[in-house]
XYZ file of C-alpha atoms in Angstrom:
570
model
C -196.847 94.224 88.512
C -198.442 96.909 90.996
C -197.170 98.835 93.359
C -199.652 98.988 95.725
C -200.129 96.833 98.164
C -202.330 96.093 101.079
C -200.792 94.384 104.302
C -202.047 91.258 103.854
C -200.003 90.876 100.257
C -196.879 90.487 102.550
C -195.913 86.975 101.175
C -196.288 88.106 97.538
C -194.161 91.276 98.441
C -191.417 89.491 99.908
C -191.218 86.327 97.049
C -191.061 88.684 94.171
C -188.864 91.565 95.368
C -186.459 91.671 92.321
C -189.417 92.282 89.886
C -191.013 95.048 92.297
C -187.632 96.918 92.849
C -187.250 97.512 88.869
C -190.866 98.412 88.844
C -189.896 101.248 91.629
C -187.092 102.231 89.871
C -188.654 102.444 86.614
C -192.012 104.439 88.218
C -189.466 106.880 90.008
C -187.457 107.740 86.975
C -190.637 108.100 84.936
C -191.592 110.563 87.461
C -188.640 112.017 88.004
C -186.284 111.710 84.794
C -186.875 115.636 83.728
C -186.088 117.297 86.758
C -182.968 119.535 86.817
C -181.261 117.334 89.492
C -181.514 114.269 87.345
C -181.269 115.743 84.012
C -177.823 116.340 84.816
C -176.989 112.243 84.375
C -179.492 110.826 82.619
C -180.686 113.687 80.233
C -184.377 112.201 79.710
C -183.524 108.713 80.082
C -185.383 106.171 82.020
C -182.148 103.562 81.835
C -181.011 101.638 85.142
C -178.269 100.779 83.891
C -177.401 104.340 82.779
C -178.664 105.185 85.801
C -176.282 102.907 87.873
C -173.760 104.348 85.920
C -174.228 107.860 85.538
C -176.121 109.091 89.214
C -173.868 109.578 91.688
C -173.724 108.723 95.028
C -174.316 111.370 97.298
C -174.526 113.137 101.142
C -177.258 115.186 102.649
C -174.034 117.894 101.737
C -174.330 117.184 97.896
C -178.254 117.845 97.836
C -178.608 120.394 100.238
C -178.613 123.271 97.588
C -181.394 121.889 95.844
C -183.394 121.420 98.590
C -183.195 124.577 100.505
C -184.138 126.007 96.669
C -187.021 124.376 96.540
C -187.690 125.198 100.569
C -187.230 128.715 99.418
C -189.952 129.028 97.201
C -188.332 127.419 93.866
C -190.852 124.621 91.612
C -190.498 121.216 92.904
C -189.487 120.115 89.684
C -185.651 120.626 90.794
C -186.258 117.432 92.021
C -188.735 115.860 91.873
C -191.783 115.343 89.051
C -194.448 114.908 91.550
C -195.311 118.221 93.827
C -193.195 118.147 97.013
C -195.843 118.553 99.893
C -193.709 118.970 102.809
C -190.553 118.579 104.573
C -189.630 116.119 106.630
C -187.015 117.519 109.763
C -184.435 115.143 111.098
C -183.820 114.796 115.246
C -180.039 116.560 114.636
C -178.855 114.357 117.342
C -176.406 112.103 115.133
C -174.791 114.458 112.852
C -175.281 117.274 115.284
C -177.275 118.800 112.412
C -181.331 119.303 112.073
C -181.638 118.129 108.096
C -184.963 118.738 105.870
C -185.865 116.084 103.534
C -188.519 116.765 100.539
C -191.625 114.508 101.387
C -194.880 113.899 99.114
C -198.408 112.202 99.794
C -196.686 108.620 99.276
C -194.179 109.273 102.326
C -197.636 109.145 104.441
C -199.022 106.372 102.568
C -195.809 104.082 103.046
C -196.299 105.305 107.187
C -199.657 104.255 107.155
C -198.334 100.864 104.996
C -196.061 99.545 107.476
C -198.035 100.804 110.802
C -200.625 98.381 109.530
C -198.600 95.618 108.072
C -196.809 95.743 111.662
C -200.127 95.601 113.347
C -200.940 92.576 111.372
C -197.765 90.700 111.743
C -198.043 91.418 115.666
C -201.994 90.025 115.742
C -200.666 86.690 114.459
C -198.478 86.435 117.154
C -200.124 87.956 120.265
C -203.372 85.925 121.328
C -206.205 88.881 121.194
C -204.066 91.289 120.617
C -206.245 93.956 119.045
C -208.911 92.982 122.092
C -208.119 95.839 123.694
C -207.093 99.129 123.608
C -203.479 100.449 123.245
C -201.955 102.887 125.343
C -199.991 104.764 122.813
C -197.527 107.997 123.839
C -197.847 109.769 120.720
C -197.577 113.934 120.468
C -197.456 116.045 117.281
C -195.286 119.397 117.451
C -195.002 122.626 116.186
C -195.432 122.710 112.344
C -192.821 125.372 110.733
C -193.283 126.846 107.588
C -190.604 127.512 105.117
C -189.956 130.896 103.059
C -191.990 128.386 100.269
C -195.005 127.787 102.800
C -194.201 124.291 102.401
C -194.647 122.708 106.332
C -191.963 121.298 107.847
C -192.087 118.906 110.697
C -191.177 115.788 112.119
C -192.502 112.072 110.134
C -194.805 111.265 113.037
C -195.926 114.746 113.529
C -197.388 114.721 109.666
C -198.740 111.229 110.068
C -200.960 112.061 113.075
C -202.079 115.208 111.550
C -202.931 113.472 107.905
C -206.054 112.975 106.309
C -204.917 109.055 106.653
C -205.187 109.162 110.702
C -207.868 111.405 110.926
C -209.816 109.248 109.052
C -208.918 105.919 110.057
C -211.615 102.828 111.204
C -211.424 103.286 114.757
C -209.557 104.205 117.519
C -208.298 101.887 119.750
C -206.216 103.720 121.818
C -207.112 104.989 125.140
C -206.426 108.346 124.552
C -208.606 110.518 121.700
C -207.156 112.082 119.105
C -207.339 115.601 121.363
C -204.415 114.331 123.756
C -202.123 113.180 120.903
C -202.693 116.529 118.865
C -201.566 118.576 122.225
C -198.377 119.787 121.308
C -197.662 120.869 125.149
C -195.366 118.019 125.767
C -196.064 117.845 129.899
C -199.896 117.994 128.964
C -200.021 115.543 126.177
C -197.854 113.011 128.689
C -200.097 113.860 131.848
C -203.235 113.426 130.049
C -202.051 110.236 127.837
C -201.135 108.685 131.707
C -204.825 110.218 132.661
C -206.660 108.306 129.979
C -204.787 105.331 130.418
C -205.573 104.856 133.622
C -209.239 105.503 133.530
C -209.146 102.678 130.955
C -206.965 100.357 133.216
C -208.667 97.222 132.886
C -208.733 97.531 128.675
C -204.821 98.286 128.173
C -203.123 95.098 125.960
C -200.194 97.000 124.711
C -198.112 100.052 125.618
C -196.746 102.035 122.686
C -194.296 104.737 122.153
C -191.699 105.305 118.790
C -189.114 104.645 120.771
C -188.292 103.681 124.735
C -186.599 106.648 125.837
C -190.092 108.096 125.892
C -192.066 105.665 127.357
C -189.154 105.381 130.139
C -189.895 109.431 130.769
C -194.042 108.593 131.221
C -192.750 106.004 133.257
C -191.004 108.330 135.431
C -193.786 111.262 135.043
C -196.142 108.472 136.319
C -193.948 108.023 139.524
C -193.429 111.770 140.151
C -197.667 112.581 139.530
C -199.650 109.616 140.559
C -200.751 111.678 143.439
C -202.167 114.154 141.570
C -203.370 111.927 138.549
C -205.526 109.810 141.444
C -207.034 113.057 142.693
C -208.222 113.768 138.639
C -209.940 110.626 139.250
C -210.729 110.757 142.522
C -212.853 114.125 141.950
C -214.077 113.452 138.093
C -211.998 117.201 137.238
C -208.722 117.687 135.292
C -206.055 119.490 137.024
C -206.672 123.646 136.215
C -202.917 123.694 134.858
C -203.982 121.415 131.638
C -204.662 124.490 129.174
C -205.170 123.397 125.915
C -209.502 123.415 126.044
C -210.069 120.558 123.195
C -207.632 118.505 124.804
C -209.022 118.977 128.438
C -212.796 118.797 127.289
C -211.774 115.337 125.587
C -210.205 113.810 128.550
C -213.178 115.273 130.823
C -215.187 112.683 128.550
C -213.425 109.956 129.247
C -212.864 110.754 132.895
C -217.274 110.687 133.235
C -217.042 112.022 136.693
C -216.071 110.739 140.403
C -214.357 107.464 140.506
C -213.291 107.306 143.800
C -212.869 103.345 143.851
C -210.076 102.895 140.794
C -208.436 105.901 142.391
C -208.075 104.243 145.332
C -207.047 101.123 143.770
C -203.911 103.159 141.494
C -203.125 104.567 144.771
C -202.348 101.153 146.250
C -200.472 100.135 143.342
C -198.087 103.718 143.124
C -197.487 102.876 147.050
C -195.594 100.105 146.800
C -192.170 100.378 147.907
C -190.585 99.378 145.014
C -191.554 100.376 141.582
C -190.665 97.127 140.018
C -194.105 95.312 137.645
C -195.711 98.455 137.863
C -196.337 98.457 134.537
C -198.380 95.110 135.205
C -199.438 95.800 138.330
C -201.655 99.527 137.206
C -202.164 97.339 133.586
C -202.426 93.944 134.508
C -203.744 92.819 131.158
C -200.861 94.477 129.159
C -198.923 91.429 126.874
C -196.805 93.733 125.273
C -194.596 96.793 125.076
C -194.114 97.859 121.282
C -191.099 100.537 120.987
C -187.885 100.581 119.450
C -185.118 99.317 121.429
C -182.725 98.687 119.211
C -179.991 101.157 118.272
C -179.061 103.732 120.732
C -182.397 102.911 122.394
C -180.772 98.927 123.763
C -179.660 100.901 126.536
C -183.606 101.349 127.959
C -183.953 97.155 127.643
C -183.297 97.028 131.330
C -184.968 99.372 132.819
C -188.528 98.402 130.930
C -187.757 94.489 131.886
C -187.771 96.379 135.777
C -190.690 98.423 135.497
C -192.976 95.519 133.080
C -192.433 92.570 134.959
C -190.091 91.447 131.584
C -193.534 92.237 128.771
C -192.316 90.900 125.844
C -190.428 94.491 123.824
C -191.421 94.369 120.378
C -189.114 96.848 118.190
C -192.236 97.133 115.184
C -190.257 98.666 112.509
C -187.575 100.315 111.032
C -187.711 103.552 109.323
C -186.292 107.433 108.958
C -186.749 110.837 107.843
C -185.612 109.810 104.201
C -188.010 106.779 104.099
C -189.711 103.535 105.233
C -188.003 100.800 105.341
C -189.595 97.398 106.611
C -190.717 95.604 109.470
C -189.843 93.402 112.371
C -191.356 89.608 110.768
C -190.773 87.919 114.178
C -191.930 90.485 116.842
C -191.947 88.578 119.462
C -188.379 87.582 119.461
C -185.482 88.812 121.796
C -184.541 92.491 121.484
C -180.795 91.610 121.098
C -182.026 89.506 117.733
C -184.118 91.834 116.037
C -184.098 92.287 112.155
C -186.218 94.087 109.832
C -187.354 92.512 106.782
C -186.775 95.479 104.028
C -190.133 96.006 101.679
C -189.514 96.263 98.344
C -192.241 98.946 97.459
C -191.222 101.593 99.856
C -188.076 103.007 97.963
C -185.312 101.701 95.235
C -182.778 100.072 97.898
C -178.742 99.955 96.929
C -176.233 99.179 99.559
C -172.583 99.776 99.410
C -170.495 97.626 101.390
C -168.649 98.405 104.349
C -165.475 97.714 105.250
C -164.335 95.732 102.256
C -161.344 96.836 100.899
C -161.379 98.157 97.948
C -164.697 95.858 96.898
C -166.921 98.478 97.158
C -169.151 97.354 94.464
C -172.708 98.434 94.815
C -175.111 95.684 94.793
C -178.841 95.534 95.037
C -181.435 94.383 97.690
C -181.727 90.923 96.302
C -178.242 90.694 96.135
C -177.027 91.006 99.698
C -175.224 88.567 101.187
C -175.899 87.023 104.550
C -173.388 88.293 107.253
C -171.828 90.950 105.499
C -172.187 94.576 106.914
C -173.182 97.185 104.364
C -174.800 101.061 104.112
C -178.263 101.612 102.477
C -178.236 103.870 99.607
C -181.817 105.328 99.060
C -184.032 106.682 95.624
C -187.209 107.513 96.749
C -190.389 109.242 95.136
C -189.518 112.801 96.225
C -185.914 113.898 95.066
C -183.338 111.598 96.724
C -181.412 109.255 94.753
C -178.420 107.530 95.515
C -178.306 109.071 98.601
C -176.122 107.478 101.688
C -178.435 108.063 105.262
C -175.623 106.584 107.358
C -176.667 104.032 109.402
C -174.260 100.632 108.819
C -176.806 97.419 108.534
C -176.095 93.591 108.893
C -177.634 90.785 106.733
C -179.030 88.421 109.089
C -181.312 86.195 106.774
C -184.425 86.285 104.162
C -187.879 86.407 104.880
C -188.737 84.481 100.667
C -186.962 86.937 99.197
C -186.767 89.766 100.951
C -183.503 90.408 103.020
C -183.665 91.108 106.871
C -181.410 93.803 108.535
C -179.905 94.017 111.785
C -179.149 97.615 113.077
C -175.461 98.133 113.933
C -174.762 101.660 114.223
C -174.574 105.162 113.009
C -171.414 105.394 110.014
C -170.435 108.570 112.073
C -171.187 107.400 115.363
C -167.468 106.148 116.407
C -164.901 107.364 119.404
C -161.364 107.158 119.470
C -158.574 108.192 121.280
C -155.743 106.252 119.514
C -157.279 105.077 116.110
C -159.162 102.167 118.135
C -163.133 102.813 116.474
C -164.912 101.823 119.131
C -168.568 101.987 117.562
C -172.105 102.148 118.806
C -172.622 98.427 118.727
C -169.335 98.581 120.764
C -170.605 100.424 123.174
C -173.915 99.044 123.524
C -172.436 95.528 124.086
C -170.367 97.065 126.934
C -173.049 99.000 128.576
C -175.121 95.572 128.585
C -172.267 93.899 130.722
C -172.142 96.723 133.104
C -176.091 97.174 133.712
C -175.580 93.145 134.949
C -173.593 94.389 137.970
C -175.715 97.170 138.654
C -178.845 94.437 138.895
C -177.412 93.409 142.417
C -177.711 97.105 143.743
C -180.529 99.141 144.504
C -180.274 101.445 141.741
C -180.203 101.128 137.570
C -178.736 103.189 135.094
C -181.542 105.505 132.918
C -179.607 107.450 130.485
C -175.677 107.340 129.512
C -173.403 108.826 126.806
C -169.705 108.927 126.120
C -166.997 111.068 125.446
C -163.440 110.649 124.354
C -161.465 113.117 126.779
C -158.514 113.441 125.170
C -157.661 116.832 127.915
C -155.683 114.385 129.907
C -152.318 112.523 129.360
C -153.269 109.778 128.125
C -156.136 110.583 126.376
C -159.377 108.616 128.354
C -163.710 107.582 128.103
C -165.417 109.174 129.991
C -168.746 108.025 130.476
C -171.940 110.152 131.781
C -174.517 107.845 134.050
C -177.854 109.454 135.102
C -179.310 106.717 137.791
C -181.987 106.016 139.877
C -183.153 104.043 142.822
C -185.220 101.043 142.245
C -187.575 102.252 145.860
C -189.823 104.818 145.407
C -188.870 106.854 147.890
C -186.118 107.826 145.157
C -183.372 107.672 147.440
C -180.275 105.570 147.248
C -176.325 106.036 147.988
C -173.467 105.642 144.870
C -171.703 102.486 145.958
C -168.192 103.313 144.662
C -167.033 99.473 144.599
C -169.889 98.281 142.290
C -169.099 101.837 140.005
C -165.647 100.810 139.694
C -166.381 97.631 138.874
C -168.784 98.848 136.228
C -165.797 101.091 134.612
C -163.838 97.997 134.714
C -166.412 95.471 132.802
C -166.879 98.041 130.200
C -162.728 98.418 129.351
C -163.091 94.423 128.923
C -166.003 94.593 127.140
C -164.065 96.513 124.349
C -162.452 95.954 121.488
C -159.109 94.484 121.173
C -157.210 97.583 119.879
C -158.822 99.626 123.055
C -157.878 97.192 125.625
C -154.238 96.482 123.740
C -153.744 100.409 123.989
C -155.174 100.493 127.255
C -152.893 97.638 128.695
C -149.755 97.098 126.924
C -149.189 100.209 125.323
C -150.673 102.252 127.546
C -151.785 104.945 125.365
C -155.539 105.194 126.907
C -156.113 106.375 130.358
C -158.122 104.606 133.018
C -161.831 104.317 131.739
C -164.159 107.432 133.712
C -167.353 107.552 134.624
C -169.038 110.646 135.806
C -172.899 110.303 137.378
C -174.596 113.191 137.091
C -178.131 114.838 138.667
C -181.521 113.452 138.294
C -182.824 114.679 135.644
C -180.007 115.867 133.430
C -180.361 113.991 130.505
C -184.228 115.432 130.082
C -181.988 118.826 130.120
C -179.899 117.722 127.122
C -182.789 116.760 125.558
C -184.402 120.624 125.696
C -180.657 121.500 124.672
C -180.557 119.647 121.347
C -184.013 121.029 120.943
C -183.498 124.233 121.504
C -181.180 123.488 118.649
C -184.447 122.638 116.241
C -184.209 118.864 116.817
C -187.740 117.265 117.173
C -188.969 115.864 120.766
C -190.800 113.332 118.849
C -187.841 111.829 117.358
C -185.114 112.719 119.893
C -182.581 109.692 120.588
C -179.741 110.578 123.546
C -176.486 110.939 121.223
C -174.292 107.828 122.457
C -171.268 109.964 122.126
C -171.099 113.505 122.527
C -169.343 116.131 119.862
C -170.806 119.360 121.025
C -168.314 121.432 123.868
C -172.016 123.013 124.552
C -173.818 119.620 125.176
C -170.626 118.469 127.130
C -171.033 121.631 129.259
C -174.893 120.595 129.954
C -173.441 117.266 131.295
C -170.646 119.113 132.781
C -172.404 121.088 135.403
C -174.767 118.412 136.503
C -171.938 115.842 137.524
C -172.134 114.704 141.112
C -169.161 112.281 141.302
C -166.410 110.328 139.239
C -165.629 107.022 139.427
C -162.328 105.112 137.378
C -161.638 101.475 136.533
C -159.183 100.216 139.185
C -157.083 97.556 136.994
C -156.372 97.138 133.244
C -158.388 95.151 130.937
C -156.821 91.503 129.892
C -155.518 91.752 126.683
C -153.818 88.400 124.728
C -151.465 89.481 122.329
């Protein structure tokens, strides 16, 4: 059977996924059976069952040896049988550590895969939706070499600088290739914005990887409209754009004077309140495709303000170890997303989660629908068996093929008295609280937590950056509806938090701090001052760094604590 397949093969990928994942097994260990790593278990063989048997599982702490080896200049064949091109960086914002994973030519071909298998799957359910161009926020960064010479950089960053995108059909974004290459973050946004705008009336989608970024163009759009209408207004890009090939580019597209659609963003920016202006500057947009599920849920509400409620379409679900499917029903609510795994990408395992001692590893086709487990990936360029972490819920079958909902991060949990309250915890809570905030005139746009356990009892304390709906950006904390926020998220909560919080009284008074305009774009240049990527950067839910907490720390403007306990029934 091959291996290869084009987009439109989806039904035969997803009816015959058993037979495909022992093909990718078997081509993997063909490839792959003689390097050191593996020679260690399987001593030449190409088995799976001696392979289930024999390869453990492992951490990013088990392999790390062998890949900073090969990073260092030693042959590939540690690891893997086919020449290890690159290395892929992880953001560093979950485990508080930047990781480098061993990539080869089919890491970009599996990209390209699913990019265009999502753009197909989204064409059959958005009328004319490749009638138009896309406005797509999407910036490569600095490329590191390591003592090997191998590159180093993030997924996306490779992608957009491949042979593959280079040399694709068309382009049907609004901005050329130029903008996206800029790796001057302010520049690539302002001119991205620029372009976009000069192509108003051809905009059907909006794109970014995920919606913490397309919430910060948002906001760069509301603090430089002035200045992007006077671009247009004159036919000239502002003097401060430096990088030449990206400001000859977007001179093109600008083709001199247009004094008329300045005037007409102008009157659109002036409004009062910055609510639809996403439809109002873009009024044929039918779509906003970004990834809001995750850590990113918290950015649902403040894209339903700005888009008039667009339709969110989370595309695809994917890391730095490896592809792994796509969202079949895009057009569903964000809350209800799942990704349907393909069976091509890598050899999928999964380990259940909390099952007693039942931790039998099964395979993709053997999942079973509700039950909560943790991918275990062996992929063409040296991983096998290798746990990335994230905890994944079987929600159904597209044929054959299993679909996933996101959960959380394994590591991403906060306690103060052995309660676990997790990500999806916390994201369940935060969605209750942003429902009072919608009858004031501001709206939460970034949060994290922290377990302060300083105080006696031990308390959350949570860190709100908000904003005012107007545009004149200015708007007054309203301690009742704060309060009453602290107080929705305690009942929100799990039962062992609000049973320690109310009859046992072990956890303090739930906190939360608001901080400065602003400050959550200043952890982001923390964590990547750190080496994280800006291209993949995700706000940590819960902080574990005392320097992060100290970036928070000196930016908070007031405190605000829940009033009354949560109910709890024993």
């Amino acid at each position: 059977m091959k291996l290869r397949f084009d987009p439109k093969d989806v039904e035969e990928l997803t009816s015959n996924v058993k037979q495909i994942q022992d093909n990718v097994l078997e081509e993997i260990l063909k490839e792959n059976a003689n390097t050191e790593y593996l020679q260690r278990f399987l001593q030449g063989a190409t088995d799976k069952e001696l392979f289930k048997k024999n390869v453990p599982v492992v951490t990013y702490e088990d392999v790390e040896p062998y890949i900073d080896r090969v990073a260092n200049g030693e042959p590939s064949d540690l690891i893997s049988g086919e020449p290890i091109t690159a290395f892929i960086r992880s953001t560093g914002t979950s485990g508080g550590k930047v990781k480098i994973f061993p990539a080869n030519n089919k890491y970009i071909e599996d990209m390209a895969f699913v990019f265009a298998l999502r753009s197909f799957i989204i064409s059959k359910h958005v009328h004319d939706a490749e009638q138009g161009k896309r406005m797509a926020f999407h910036n490569t960064l600095r490329i590191y070499n390591t003592p090997s010479g191998l590159p180093a950089a993030s997924s996306l960053t490779f992608f957009l600088t491949s042979d593959i995108f280079k040399n694709r059909p068309s382009n049907f974004n609004t901005s050329p290739d130029e903008v996206t290459l800029c790796p001057i973050d302010r520049q690539n946004v302002y001119c991205h914005l620029l372009c976009g705008l000069v192509c108003r009336d051809e905009v059907v989608c909006m794109i970014s990887s995920f919606a913490c970024f397309l919430v910060r163009a948002i906001i760069f759009l509301e603090n430089n409209w002035r200045e992007l209408c006077s671009n247009i207004r004159s036919g000239y890009v502002s003097e401060w754009i430096t990088d030449l090939s990206c400001r000859d580019a977007v001179s093109i597209i600008l083709g001199g004077p247009n004094p008329k659609l300045a005037d007409l963003i102008e009157q659109g920016c002036s409004h009062k309140s910055w609510e639809g202006i996403v439809t109002r500057i873009w009024p044929k947009t039918k779509f906003i495709q970004t990834i809001v599920t995750g850590s990113m849920a918290q950015y649902i509400p403040i894209l339903d303000f700005y888009s008039n409620k667009l339709p969110l379409i989370s595309p695809s679900y994917g890391s730095s170890e490896t592809m792994f499917g796509v969202n079949m029903n895009p057009l569903c609510r964000p809350q209800d997303v799942s990704y349907t795994f393909m069976p091509n990408l890598s050899y999928f395992e999964f380990l259940p989660v909390d099952e007693g001692d039942n931790n039998e590893i099964v395979d993709l086709v053997n999942v079973k629908l509700g039950c909560f487990y943790e991918p275990l990936i062996t992929n063409y360029s040296g991983l096998h068996r290798y746990k990335m972490g994230d905890i994944l819920q079987v929600t159904g079958f597209y044929n054959s093929a299993p679909q996933f909902k996101f959960v959380r991060r394994k590591n991403m949990v906060i306690s103060i008295q052995l309660e676990a309250t997790s990500e999806d915890d916390i994201s369940k809570a935060l969605t209750q609280a942003t429902r009072v905030l919608e009858s004031s005139d501001s709206m939460l746009m970034g949060f994290t937590f922290w377990p302060d356990i300083s105080t006696d009892p031990g308390h959350y304390v949570m860190y709100w950056e908000m904003k005012s709906k107007n545009n004149n950006g200015l708007f007054e904390l309203d301690s009742k509806v704060l309060v009453e926020c602290c107080c929705v998220v305690e009942e929100s909560l799990n039962r062992l938090y609000r049973m320690n919080r109310r009859k046992l009284r072990l956890i303090g008074a739930l906190e939360i701090r608001v901080v400065q305009q602003g400050t959550f774009d200043s952890l982001m240049d923390f964590f990547i001052s750190l080496g994280a990527s800006i291209a993949q950067y995700k706000t940590p839910s819960c902080i574990n760094s005392s320097e992060a907490l100290a970036v928070l720390e000196n930016r908070v403007l007031a405190r605000f604590f829940s009033d009354k306990c949560p109910p709890f029934d024993s």
